[in-house]
Coordinates of N, CA, C and O in Angstrom, one line a residue:
X281 N 98.4 100.2 66.5 CA 97.7 101.2 67.2 C 97.0 100.7 68.4 O 97.0 101.4 69.5
X282 N 96.5 99.5 68.4 CA 95.9 98.9 69.5 C 96.9 98.8 70.7 O 96.6 99.1 71.9
X283 N 98.1 98.4 70.4 CA 99.2 98.3 71.4 C 99.5 99.6 72.0 O 99.8 99.8 73.2
X284 N 99.6 100.6 71.1 CA 100.0 102.0 71.6 C 98.9 102.5 72.5 O 99.3 103.1 73.6
X285 N 97.7 102.3 72.2 CA 96.6 102.7 73.1 C 96.6 102.0 74.4 O 96.5 102.6 75.5
X286 N 96.9 100.7 74.4 CA 97.0 99.9 75.6 C 98.1 100.4 76.5 O 98.0 100.6 77.7
X287 N 99.3 100.7 75.8 CA 100.4 101.2 76.5 C 100.2 102.6 77.2 O 100.6 102.8 78.3
X288 N 99.5 103.4 76.4 CA 99.2 104.8 77.0 C 98.3 104.6 78.2 O 98.5 105.3 79.2
X289 N 97.3 103.8 78.1 CA 96.3 103.6 79.2 C 97.1 103.0 80.4 O 96.9 103.4 81.6
X290 N 98.0 102.1 80.2 CA 98.7 101.4 81.3 C 99.7 102.5 81.9 O 99.8 102.5 83.1
X291 N 100.3 103.3 81.1 CA 101.2 104.3 81.6 C 100.5 105.3 82.5 O 100.9 105.7 83.6
X292 N 99.3 105.7 82.0 CA 98.5 106.6 82.8 C 98.0 106.0 84.1 O 98.1 106.6 85.2
X293 N 97.6 104.7 84.1 CA 97.2 104.0 85.3 C 98.3 103.9 86.3 O 98.2 104.1 87.5
X294 N 99.5 103.6 85.8 CA 100.7 103.5 86.7 C 101.0 104.8 87.3 O 101.3 104.9 88.5
X295 N 101.0 105.9 86.5 CA 101.3 107.2 87.0 C 100.3 107.7 88.0 O 100.6 108.2 89.1
X296 N 99.0 107.4 87.8 CA 98.0 107.8 88.7 C 98.1 107.0 90.0 O 97.9 107.5 91.1
X297 N 98.4 105.7 89.9 CA 98.6 104.9 91.1 C 99.7 105.4 92.0 O 99.5 105.5 93.2
X298 N 100.8 105.7 91.4 CA 101.9 106.3 92.1 C 101.6 107.6 92.8 O 101.9 107.9 93.9
X299 N 100.9 108.5 92.0 CA 100.5 109.8 92.5 C 99.5 109.6 93.7 O 99.6 110.3 94.7
X300 N 98.6 108.7 93.5 CA 97.6 108.5 94.6 C 98.2 108.0 95.8 O 97.9 108.5 96.9
X301 N 99.2 107.1 95.7 CA 99.9 106.6 96.9 C 100.7 107.7 97.6 O 100.7 107.8 98.8
X302 N 101.3 108.6 96.8 CA 102.1 109.7 97.4 C 101.2 110.7 98.1 O 101.4 111.1 99.2
X303 N 100.1 111.0 97.4 CA 99.1 112.0 98.0 C 98.5 111.4 99.2 O 98.2 112.1 100.2
X304 N 98.2 110.1 99.2 CA 97.6 109.5 100.4 C 98.5 109.5 101.6 O 98.1 109.8 102.7
X305 N 99.8 109.3 101.3 CA 100.8 109.3 102.4 C 100.9 110.8 102.9 O 101.0 111.0 104.1
X306 N 100.9 111.8 102.0 CA 100.9 113.2 102.4 C 99.7 113.5 103.3 O 99.9 114.2 104.3
X307 N 98.6 113.1 102.9 CA 97.4 113.4 103.7 C 97.4 112.7 105.0 O 97.1 113.3 106.0
X308 N 97.9 111.5 105.1 CA 98.0 110.7 106.3 C 99.0 111.4 107.3 O 98.8 111.4 108.5
X309 N 100.0 112.0 106.7 CA 101.1 112.6 107.5 C 100.5 113.9 108.2 O 101.1 114.3 109.2
X310 N 99.5 114.5 107.7 CA 98.9 115.6 108.4 C 98.3 115.3 109.7 O 98.1 116.2 110.5
X311 N 97.8 114.1 109.9 CA 97.2 113.7 111.1 C 98.3 113.4 112.2 O 99.1 112.5 112.0
X312 N 98.2 114.2 113.3 CA 99.2 114.0 114.3 C 98.9 112.7 115.1 O 97.8 112.3 115.2
X313 N 100.0 112.2 115.7 CA 99.9 111.0 116.5 C 100.3 111.4 117.9 O 100.9 112.4 118.2
X314 N 100.1 110.5 118.9 CA 100.5 110.6 120.2 C 99.8 111.8 120.9 O 98.6 112.0 120.8
X315 N 100.5 112.5 121.8 CA 99.9 113.6 122.6 C 99.3 114.7 121.7 O 98.3 115.2 121.9
X316 N 100.1 115.0 120.6 CA 99.6 116.0 119.7 C 98.3 115.6 119.0 O 97.4 116.4 118.8
X317 N 98.2 114.3 118.7 CA 97.0 113.8 118.1 C 95.8 113.8 119.1 O 94.7 114.2 118.7
X318 N 96.1 113.5 120.3 CA 95.0 113.6 121.3 C 94.6 115.1 121.5 O 93.4 115.3 121.6
X319 N 95.5 116.0 121.5 CA 95.2 117.4 121.6 C 94.4 117.9 120.4 O 93.4 118.6 120.6
X320 N 94.7 117.4 119.2 CA 94.0 117.8 118.0 C 92.5 117.2 118.1 O 91.6 117.9 117.7
X321 N 92.4 116.1 118.7 CA 91.0 115.5 118.8 C 90.2 116.4 119.8 O 89.0 116.6 119.6
X322 N 90.8 116.8 120.9 CA 90.1 117.6 121.9 C 89.8 119.0 121.4 O 88.7 119.5 121.7
X323 N 90.6 119.6 120.5 CA 90.4 120.9 120.0 C 89.5 120.9 118.7 O 89.1 122.0 118.3
X324 N 89.3 119.7 118.1 CA 88.6 119.7 116.9 C 89.4 119.8 115.6 O 88.9 119.7 114.5
X325 N 90.7 120.0 115.8 CA 91.6 120.1 114.6 C 91.6 118.7 113.8 O 91.7 118.7 112.6
X326 N 91.5 117.6 114.5 CA 91.6 116.3 113.9 C 90.4 116.2 112.9 O 90.7 115.8 111.7
X327 N 89.2 116.6 113.3 CA 88.1 116.4 112.4 C 88.2 117.4 111.2 O 87.8 117.0 110.1
X328 N 88.7 118.6 111.4 CA 88.9 119.5 110.3 C 90.0 119.0 109.3 O 89.7 119.1 108.1
X329 N 91.0 118.4 109.8 CA 92.1 117.9 109.0 C 91.5 116.7 108.2 O 91.8 116.5 107.0
X330 N 90.7 115.9 108.9 CA 90.2 114.7 108.3 C 89.2 115.1 107.1 O 89.2 114.5 106.1
X331 N 88.4 116.1 107.4 CA 87.5 116.6 106.3 C 88.2 117.1 105.1 O 87.9 116.9 104.0
X332 N 89.3 117.9 105.4 CA 90.1 118.4 104.3 C 90.7 117.3 103.5 O 90.7 117.3 102.3
X333 N 91.2 116.2 104.2 CA 91.8 115.1 103.5 C 90.8 114.4 102.6 O 91.1 114.0 101.5
X334 N 89.6 114.2 103.1 CA 88.5 113.6 102.4 C 88.2 114.4 101.1 O 88.0 113.8 100.0
X335 N 88.1 115.7 101.3 CA 87.8 116.6 100.1 C 88.9 116.5 99.1 O 88.6 116.3 97.9
X336 N 90.1 116.5 99.5 CA 91.3 116.4 98.6 C 91.3 115.0 97.9 O 91.6 114.9 96.7
X337 N 91.0 114.0 98.6 CA 90.9 112.6 98.0 C 89.8 112.6 96.9 O 90.1 112.0 95.9
X338 N 88.7 113.1 97.2 CA 87.6 113.2 96.3 C 88.0 113.9 95.0 O 87.7 113.5 93.9
X339 N 88.6 115.1 95.2 CA 89.0 115.9 94.1 C 90.1 115.2 93.2 O 90.1 115.3 92.0
X340 N 91.0 114.5 93.9 CA 92.0 113.7 93.2 C 91.4 112.6 92.4 O 91.8 112.3 91.2
X341 N 90.4 111.9 92.9 CA 89.6 110.9 92.2 C 89.0 111.4 91.0 O 89.1 110.8 89.9
X342 N 88.3 112.6 91.1 CA 87.6 113.2 90.0 C 88.7 113.6 88.9 O 88.4 113.4 87.7
X343 N 89.8 114.1 89.3 CA 90.9 114.5 88.4 C 91.4 113.3 87.6 O 91.5 113.4 86.4
X344 N 91.6 112.2 88.3 CA 92.1 111.0 87.7 C 91.0 110.4 86.7 O 91.4 110.0 85.6
X345 N 89.8 110.5 87.1 CA 88.7 110.0 86.2 C 88.7 110.9 84.9 O 88.6 110.4 83.8
X346 N 88.8 112.2 85.1 CA 88.8 113.1 83.9 C 90.0 112.9 83.0 O 89.8 112.9 81.8
X347 N 91.1 112.6 83.6 CA 92.3 112.3 82.8 C 92.1 111.1 82.0 O 92.5 111.0 80.8
X348 N 91.6 110.0 82.6 CA 91.4 108.8 81.9 C 90.3 109.0 80.8 O 90.5 108.5 79.7
X349 N 89.3 109.7 81.1 CA 88.2 109.9 80.1 C 88.8 110.7 78.9 O 88.5 110.4 77.8
X350 N 89.6 111.7 79.2 CA 90.2 112.5 78.1 C 91.1 111.7 77.2 O 91.2 111.9 76.0
X351 N 91.8 110.8 77.9 CA 92.7 109.9 77.1 C 91.9 108.9 76.2 O 92.3 108.7 75.0
X352 N 90.8 108.4 76.7 CA 90.0 107.5 75.9 C 89.3 108.2 74.8 O 89.2 107.7 73.7
X353 N 88.9 109.5 75.0 CA 88.1 110.2 74.0 C 89.0 110.9 73.0 O 88.5 111.5 72.0
X354 N 90.3 111.0 73.3 CA 91.3 111.7 72.4 C 91.3 111.0 71.1 O 91.4 109.8 71.0
X355 N 91.3 111.8 70.0 CA 91.4 111.2 68.7 C 92.7 110.5 68.5 O 93.7 111.0 69.0
X356 N 92.7 109.5 67.7 CA 93.9 108.7 67.5 C 94.9 109.4 66.6 O 94.7 110.2 65.9

């Protein structure tokens, strides 16, 4: 049972890590580069996108914590 729990926690950690990396790449892709990025900074779109990315990252962190907590507290 100890090994099964360890495997479940490791699988969850691996899944969350992969999802976090993909979501981070998606959030980063929203920020324009070059001339469009400069225009976004001038119009304020860059800061709005950055704030949205920060909120989504925080929500993802809370979601992952909750998933880990529910896995740990789940009856065997």
